[in-house]
PDB file of C-alpha atoms in Angstrom:
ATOM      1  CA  UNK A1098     -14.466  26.572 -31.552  1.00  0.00           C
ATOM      2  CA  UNK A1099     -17.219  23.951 -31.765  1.00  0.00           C
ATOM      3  CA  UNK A1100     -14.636  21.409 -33.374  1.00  0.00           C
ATOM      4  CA  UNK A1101     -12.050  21.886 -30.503  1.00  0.00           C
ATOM      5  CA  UNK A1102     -14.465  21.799 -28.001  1.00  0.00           C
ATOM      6  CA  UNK A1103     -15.497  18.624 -29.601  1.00  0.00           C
ATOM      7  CA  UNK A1104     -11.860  17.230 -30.079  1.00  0.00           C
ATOM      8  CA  UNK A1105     -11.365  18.000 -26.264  1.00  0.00           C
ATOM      9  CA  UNK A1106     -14.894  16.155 -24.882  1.00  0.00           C
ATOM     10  CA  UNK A1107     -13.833  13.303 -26.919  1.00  0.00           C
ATOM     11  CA  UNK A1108     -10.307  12.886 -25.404  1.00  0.00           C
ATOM     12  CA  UNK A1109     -10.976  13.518 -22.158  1.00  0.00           C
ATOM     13  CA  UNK A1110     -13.580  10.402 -22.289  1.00  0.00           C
ATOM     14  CA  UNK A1111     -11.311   8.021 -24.016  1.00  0.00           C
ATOM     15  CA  UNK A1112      -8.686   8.932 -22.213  1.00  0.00           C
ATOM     16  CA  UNK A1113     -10.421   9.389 -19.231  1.00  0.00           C
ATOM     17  CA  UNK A1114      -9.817   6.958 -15.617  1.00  0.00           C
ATOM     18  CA  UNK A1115     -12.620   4.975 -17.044  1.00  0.00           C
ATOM     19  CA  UNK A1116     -12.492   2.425 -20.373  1.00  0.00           C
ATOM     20  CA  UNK A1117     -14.700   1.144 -22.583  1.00  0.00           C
ATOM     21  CA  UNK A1118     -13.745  -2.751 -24.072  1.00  0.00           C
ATOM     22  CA  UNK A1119     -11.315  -3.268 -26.588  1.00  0.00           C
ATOM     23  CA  UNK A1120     -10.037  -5.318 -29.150  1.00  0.00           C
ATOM     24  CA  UNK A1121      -6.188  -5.047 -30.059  1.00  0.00           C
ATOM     25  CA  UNK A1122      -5.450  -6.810 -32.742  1.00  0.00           C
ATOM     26  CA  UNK A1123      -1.382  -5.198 -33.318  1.00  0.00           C
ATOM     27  CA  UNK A1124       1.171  -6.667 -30.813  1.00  0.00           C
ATOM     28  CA  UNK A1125       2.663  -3.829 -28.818  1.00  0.00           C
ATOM     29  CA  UNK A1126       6.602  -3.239 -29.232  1.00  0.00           C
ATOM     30  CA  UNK A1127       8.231  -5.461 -26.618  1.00  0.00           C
ATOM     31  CA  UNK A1128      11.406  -3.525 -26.554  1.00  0.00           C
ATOM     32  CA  UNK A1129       9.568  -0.015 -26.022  1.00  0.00           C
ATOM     33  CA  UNK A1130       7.270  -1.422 -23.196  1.00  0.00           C
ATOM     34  CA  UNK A1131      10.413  -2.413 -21.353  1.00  0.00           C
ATOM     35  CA  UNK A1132      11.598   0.966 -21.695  1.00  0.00           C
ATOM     36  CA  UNK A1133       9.211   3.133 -21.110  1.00  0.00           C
ATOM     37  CA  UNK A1134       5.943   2.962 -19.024  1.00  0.00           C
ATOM     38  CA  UNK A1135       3.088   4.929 -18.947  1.00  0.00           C
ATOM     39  CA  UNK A1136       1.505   5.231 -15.281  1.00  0.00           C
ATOM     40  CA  UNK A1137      -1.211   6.455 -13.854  1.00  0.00           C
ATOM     41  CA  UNK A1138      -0.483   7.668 -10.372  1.00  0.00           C
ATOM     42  CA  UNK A1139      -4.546   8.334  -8.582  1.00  0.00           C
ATOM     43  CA  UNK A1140      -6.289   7.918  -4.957  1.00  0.00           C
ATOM     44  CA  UNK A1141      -8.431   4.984  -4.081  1.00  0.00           C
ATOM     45  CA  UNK A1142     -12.071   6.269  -2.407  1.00  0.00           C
ATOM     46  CA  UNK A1143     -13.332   5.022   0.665  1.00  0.00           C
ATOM     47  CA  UNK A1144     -16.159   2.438   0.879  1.00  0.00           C
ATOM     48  CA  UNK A1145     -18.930   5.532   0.794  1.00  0.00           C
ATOM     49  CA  UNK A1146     -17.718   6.537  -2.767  1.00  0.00           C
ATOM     50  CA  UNK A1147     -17.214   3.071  -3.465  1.00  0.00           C
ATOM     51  CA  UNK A1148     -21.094   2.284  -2.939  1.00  0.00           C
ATOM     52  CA  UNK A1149     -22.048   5.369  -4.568  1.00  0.00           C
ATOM     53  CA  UNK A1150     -19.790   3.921  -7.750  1.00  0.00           C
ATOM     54  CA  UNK A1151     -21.524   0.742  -7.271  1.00  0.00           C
ATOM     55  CA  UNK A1152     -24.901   1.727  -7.535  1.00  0.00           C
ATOM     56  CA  UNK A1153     -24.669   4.115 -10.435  1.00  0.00           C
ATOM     57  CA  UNK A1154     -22.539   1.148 -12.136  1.00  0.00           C
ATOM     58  CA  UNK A1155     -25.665  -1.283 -11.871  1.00  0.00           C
ATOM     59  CA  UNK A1156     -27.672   1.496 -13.321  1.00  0.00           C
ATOM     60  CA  UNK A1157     -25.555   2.118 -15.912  1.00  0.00           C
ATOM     61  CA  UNK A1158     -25.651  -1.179 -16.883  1.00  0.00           C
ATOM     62  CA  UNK A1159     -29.236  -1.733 -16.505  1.00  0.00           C
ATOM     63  CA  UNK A1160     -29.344   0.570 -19.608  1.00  0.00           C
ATOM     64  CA  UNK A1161     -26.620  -0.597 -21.285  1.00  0.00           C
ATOM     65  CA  UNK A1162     -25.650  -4.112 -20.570  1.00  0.00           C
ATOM     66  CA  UNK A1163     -22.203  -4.062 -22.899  1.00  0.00           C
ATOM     67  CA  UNK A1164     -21.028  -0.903 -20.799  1.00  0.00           C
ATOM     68  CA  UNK A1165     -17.994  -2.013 -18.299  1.00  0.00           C
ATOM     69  CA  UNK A1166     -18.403  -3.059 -15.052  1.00  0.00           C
ATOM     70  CA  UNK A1167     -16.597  -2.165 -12.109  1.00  0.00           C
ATOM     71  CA  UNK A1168     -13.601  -4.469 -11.630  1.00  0.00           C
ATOM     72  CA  UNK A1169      -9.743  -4.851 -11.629  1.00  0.00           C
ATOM     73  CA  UNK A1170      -9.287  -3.392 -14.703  1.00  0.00           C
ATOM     74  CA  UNK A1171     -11.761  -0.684 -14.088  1.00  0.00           C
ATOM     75  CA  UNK A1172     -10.684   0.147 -10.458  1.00  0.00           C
ATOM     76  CA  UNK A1173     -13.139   3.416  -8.870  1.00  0.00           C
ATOM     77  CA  UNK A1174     -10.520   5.713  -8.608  1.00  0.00           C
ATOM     78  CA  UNK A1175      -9.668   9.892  -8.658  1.00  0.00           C
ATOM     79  CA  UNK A1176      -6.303  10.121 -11.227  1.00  0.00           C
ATOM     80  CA  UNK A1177      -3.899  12.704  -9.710  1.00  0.00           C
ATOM     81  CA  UNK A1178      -1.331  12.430 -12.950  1.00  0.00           C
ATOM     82  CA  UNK A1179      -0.435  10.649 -15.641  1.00  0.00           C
ATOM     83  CA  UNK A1180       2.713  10.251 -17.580  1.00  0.00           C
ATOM     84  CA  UNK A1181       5.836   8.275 -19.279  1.00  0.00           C
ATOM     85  CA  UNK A1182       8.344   7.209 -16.891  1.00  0.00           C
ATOM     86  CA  UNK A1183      11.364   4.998 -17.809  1.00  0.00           C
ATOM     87  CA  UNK A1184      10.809   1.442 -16.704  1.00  0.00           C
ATOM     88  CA  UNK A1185      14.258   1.438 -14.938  1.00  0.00           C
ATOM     89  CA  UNK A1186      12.938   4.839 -12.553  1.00  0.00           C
ATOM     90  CA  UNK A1187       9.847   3.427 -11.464  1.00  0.00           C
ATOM     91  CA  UNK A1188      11.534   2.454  -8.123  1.00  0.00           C
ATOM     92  CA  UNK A1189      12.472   6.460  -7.731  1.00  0.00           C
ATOM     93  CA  UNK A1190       9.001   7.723  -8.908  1.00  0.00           C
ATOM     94  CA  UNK A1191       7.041   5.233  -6.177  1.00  0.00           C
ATOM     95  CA  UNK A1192      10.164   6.840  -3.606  1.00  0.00           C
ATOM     96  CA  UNK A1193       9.172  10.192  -4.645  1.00  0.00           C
ATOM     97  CA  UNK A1194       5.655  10.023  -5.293  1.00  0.00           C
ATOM     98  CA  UNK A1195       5.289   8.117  -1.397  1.00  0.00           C
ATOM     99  CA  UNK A1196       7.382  11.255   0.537  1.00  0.00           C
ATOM    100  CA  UNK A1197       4.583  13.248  -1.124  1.00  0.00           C
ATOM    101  CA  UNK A1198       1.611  11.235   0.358  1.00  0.00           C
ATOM    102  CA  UNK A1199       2.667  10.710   3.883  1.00  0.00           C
ATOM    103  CA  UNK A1200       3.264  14.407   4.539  1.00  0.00           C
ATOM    104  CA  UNK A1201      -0.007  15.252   3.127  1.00  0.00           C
ATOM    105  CA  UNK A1202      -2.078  13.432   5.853  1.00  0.00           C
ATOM    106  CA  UNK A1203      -4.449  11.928   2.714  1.00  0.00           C
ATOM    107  CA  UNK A1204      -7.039   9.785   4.464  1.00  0.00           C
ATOM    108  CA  UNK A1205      -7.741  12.890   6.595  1.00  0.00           C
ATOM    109  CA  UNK A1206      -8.941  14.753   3.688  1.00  0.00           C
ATOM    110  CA  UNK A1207     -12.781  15.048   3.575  1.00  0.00           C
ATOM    111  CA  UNK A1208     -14.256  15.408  -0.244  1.00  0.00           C
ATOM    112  CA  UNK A1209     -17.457  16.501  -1.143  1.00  0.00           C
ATOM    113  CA  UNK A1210     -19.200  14.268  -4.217  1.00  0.00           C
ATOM    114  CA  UNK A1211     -21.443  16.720  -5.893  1.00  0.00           C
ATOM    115  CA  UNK A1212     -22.876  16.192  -9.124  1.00  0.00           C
ATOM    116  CA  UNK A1213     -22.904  13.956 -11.858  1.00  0.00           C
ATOM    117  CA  UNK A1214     -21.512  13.902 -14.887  1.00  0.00           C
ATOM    118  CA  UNK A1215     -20.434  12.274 -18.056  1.00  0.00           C
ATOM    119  CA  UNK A1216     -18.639  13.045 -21.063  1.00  0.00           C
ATOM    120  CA  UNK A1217     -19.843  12.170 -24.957  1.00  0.00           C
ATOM    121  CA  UNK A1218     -17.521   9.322 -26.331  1.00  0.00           C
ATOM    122  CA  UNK A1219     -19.096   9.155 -29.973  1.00  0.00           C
ATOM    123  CA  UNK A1220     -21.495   6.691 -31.009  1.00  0.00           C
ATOM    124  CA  UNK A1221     -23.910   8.056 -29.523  1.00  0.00           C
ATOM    125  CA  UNK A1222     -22.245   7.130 -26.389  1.00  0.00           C
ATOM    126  CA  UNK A1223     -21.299   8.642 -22.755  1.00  0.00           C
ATOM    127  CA  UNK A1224     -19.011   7.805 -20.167  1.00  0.00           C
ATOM    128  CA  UNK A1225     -20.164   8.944 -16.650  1.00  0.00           C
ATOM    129  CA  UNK A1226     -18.672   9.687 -12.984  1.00  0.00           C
ATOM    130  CA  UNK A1227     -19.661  11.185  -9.897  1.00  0.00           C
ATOM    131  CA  UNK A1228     -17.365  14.890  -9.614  1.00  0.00           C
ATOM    132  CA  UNK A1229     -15.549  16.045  -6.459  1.00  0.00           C
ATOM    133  CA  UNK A1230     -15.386  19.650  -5.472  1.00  0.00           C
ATOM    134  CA  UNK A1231     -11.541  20.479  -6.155  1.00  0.00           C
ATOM    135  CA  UNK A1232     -10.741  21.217  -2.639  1.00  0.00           C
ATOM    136  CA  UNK A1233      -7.377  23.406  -1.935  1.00  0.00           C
ATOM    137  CA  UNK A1234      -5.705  20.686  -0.454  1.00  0.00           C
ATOM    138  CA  UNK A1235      -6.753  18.100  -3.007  1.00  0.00           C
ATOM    139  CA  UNK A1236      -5.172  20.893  -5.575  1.00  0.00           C
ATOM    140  CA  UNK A1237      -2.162  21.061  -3.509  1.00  0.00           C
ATOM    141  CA  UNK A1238      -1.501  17.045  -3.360  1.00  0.00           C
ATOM    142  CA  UNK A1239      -2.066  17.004  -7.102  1.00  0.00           C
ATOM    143  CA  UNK A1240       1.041  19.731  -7.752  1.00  0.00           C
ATOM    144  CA  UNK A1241       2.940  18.222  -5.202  1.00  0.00           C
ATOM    145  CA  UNK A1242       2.951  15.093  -7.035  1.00  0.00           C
ATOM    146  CA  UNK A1243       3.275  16.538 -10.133  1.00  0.00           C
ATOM    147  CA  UNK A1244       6.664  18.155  -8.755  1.00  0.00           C
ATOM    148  CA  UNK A1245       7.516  15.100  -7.354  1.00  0.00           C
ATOM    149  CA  UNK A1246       7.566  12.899 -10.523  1.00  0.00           C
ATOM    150  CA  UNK A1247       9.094  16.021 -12.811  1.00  0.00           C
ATOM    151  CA  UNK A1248      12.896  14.651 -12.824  1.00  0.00           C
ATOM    152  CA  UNK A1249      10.729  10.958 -14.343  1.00  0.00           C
ATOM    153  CA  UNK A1250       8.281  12.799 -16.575  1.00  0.00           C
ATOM    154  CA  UNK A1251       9.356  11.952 -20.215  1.00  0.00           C
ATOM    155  CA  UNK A1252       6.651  14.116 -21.558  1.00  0.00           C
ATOM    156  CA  UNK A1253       6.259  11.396 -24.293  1.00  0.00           C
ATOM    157  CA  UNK A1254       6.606   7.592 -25.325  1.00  0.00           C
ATOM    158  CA  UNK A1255       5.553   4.674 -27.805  1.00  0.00           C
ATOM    159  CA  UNK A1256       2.425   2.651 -27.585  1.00  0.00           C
ATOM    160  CA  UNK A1257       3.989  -0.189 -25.688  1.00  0.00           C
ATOM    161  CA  UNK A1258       4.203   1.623 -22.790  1.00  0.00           C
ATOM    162  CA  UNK A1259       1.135   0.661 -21.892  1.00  0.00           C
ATOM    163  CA  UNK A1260      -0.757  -2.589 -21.543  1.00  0.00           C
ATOM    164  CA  UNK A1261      -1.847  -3.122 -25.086  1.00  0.00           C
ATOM    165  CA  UNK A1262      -2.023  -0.721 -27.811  1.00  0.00           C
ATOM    166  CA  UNK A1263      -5.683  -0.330 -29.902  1.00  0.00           C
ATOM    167  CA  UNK A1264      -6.891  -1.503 -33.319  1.00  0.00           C
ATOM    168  CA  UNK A1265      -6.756   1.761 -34.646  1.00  0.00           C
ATOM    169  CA  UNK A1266      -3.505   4.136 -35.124  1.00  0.00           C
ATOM    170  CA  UNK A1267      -5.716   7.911 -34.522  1.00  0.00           C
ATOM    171  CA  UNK A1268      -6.449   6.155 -31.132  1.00  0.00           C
ATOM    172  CA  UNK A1269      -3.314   5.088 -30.678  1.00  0.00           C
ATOM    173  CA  UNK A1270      -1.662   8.713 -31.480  1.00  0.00           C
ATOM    174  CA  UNK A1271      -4.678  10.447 -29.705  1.00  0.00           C
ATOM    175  CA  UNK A1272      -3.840   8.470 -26.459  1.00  0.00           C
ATOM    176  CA  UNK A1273      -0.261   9.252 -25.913  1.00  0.00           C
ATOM    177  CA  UNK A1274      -0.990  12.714 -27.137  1.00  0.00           C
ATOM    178  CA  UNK A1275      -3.354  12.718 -24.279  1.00  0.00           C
ATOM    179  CA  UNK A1276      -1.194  11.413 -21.836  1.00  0.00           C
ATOM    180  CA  UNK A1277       2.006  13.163 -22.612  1.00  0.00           C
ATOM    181  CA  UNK A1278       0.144  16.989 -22.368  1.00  0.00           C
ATOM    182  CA  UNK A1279      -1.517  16.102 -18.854  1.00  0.00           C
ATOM    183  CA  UNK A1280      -0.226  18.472 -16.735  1.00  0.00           C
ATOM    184  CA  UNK A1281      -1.766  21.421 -19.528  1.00  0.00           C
ATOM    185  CA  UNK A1282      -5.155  19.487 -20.015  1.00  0.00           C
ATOM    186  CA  UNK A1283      -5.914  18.010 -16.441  1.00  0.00           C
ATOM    187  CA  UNK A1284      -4.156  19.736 -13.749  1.00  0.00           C
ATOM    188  CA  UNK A1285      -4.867  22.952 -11.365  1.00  0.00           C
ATOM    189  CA  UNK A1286      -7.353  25.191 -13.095  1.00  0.00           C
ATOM    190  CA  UNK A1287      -8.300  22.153 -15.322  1.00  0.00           C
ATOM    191  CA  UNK A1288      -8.180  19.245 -13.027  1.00  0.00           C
ATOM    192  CA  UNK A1289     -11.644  17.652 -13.090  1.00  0.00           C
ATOM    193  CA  UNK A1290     -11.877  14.894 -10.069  1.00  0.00           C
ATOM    194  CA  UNK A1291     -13.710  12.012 -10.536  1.00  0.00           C
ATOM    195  CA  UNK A1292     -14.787   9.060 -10.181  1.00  0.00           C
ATOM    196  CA  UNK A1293     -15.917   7.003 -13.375  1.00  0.00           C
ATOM    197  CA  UNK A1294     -19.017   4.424 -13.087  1.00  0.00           C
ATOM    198  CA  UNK A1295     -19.949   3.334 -16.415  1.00  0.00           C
ATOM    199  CA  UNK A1296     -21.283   4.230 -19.758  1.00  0.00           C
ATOM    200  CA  UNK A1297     -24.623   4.405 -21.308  1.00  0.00           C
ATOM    201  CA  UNK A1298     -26.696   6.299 -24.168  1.00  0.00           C
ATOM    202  CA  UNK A1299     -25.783  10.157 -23.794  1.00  0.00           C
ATOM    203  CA  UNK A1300     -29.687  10.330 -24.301  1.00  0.00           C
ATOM    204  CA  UNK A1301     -29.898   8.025 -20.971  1.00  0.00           C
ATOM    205  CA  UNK A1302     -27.557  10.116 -19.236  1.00  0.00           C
ATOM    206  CA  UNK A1303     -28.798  13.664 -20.219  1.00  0.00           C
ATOM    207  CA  UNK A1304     -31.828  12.748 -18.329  1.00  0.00           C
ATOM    208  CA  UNK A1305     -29.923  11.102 -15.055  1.00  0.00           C
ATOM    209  CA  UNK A1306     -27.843  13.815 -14.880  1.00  0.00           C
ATOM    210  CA  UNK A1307     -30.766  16.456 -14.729  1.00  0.00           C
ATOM    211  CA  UNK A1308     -31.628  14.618 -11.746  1.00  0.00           C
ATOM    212  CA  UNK A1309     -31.390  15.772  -8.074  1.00  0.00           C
ATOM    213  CA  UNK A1310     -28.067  14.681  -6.781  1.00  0.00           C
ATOM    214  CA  UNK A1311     -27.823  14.221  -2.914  1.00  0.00           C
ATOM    215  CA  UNK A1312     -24.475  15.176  -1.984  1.00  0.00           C
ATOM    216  CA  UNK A1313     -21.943  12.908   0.018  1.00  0.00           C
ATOM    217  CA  UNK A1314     -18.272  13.132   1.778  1.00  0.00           C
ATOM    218  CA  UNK A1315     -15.769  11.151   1.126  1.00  0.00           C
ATOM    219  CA  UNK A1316     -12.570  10.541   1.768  1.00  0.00           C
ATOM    220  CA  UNK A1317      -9.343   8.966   0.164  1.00  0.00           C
ATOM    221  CA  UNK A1318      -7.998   5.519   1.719  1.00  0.00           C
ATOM    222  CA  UNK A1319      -5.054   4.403  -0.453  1.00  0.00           C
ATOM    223  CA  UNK A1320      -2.697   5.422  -3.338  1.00  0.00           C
ATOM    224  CA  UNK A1321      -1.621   3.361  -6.446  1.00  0.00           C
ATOM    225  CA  UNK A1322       0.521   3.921  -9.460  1.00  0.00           C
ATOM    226  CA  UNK A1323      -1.269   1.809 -12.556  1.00  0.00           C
ATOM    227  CA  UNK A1324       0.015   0.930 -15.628  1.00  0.00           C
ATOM    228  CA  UNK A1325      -2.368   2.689 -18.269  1.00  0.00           C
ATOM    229  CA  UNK A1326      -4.501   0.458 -20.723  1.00  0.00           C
ATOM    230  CA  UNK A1327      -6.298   0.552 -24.001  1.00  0.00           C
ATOM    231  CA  UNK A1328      -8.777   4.247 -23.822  1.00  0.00           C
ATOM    232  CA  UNK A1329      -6.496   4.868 -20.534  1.00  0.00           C
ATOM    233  CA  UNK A1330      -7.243   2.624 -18.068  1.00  0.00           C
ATOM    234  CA  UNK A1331      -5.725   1.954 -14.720  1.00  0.00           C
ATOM    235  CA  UNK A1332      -5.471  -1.388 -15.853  1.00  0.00           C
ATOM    236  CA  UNK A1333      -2.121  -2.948 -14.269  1.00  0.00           C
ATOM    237  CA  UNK A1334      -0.854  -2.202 -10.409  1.00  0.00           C
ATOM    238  CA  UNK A1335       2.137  -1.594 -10.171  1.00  0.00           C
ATOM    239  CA  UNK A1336       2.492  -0.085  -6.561  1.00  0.00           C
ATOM    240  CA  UNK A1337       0.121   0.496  -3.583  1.00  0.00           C
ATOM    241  CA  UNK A1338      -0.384   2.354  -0.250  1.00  0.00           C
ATOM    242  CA  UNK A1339      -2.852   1.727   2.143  1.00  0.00           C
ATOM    243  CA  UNK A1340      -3.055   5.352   3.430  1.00  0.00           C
ATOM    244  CA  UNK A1341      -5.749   4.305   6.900  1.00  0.00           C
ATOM    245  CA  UNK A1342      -4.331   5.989   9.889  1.00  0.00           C
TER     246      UNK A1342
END
């Protein structure tokens, strides 16, 4: 029990919305990433959660100046789903994936930031977010999207599906094992939203997170569908919705 318990913290933070610097020294199959793409379809906060992010970021890197910092390649953001899609559908899944977000009135939802968090990622190592109360209606977007890119989901792909592939082959494997089981790992009764800010010394972060957390609302102001990265990052846009009334 301890060693999948383990197995599970580990992939959840490397495969996480957040990402820790990489080197990839293999070159990625060009004919597979043409083929095949591996998206991450998420919400975009509003300015509230974005200073929140902000703030723990600096912190985090206060502590631990080679963490990541908050940037276009590590974009604050909640991840609804993620999956392989053919390159050629990607058209039909934004299609889909938009019918979904207009009739769920999105920027109206309110979203209560409660704690903090963070999850080991070995080396002694955590990655950390602020956590959203899974609200009904935040459940019921993330299904409805889910049903929505079903006929696209291939449940499955090579490494050049996403941006760049890792220097190591267990990474490699654990990543698309990750991201091919989402639906059974990080949806409904397992769907964990977030917001990731950084990483730092677990021993660091055992202490921040004992700390008293002042609670905030927030709300969602835009939808994207990201190409996934090395350790699963939202690293490429590929489509965008501004979701303000």
């Amino acid at each position: 029990m301890k060693t999948a318990h383990t197995r599970s913290l580990l992939a959840g933070a490397l495969f996480g919305v957040v990402a820790l610097a990489a080197t990839t020294t293999q070159a990625a199959d060009p004919t597979a990433k043409s083929e095949i793409t591996a998206i991450d379809i998420l919400l975009a906060p509003d300015a509230t959660m974005l200073k929140q992010a902000a703030a723990n970021n600096a912190r985090l890197l206060g502590v631990y100046p080679k963490g990541f910092a908050l940037d276009a390649t590590h974009t604050p953001h909640i991840t609804m789903l993620q999956a392989f899609v053919r390159t050629a559908d990607l058209d039909k899944v934004y299609a889909a994936v938009e019918k979904v977000l207009v009739a769920a009135d999105v920027n109206a939802m309110k979203l209560e930031a409660f704690k903090l968090y963070y999850i080991p990622a070995g080396g002694g190592l955590g990655v950390a977010g602020i956590v959203a109360k899974p609200t009904q209606q935040l459940l019921k977007l993330q299904a409805d999207i889910i049903a929505a890119a079903e006929p696209f989901n291939l449940r499955g792909g090579p490494i050049g599906a996403f941006t760049a592939p890792h220097d190591d082959p267990v990474l490699d494997a654990g990543l698309i094992q990750y991201v091919s089981t989402f639906e059974k790992i990080g949806a409904g009764p397992k769907f964990n939203p977030h917001v990731s800010t950084g990483n730092a010394p677990t021993a660091y972060l055992d202490k921040m997170i004992a700390e008293p957390f002042k609670p905030f609302t927030f709300s969602p102001v835009g939808a994207a569908v990201y190409q996934l990265g090395p350790f699963g990052t939202a690293a490429k846009k590929l489509k965008a919705w501004d979701l303000k009334p």
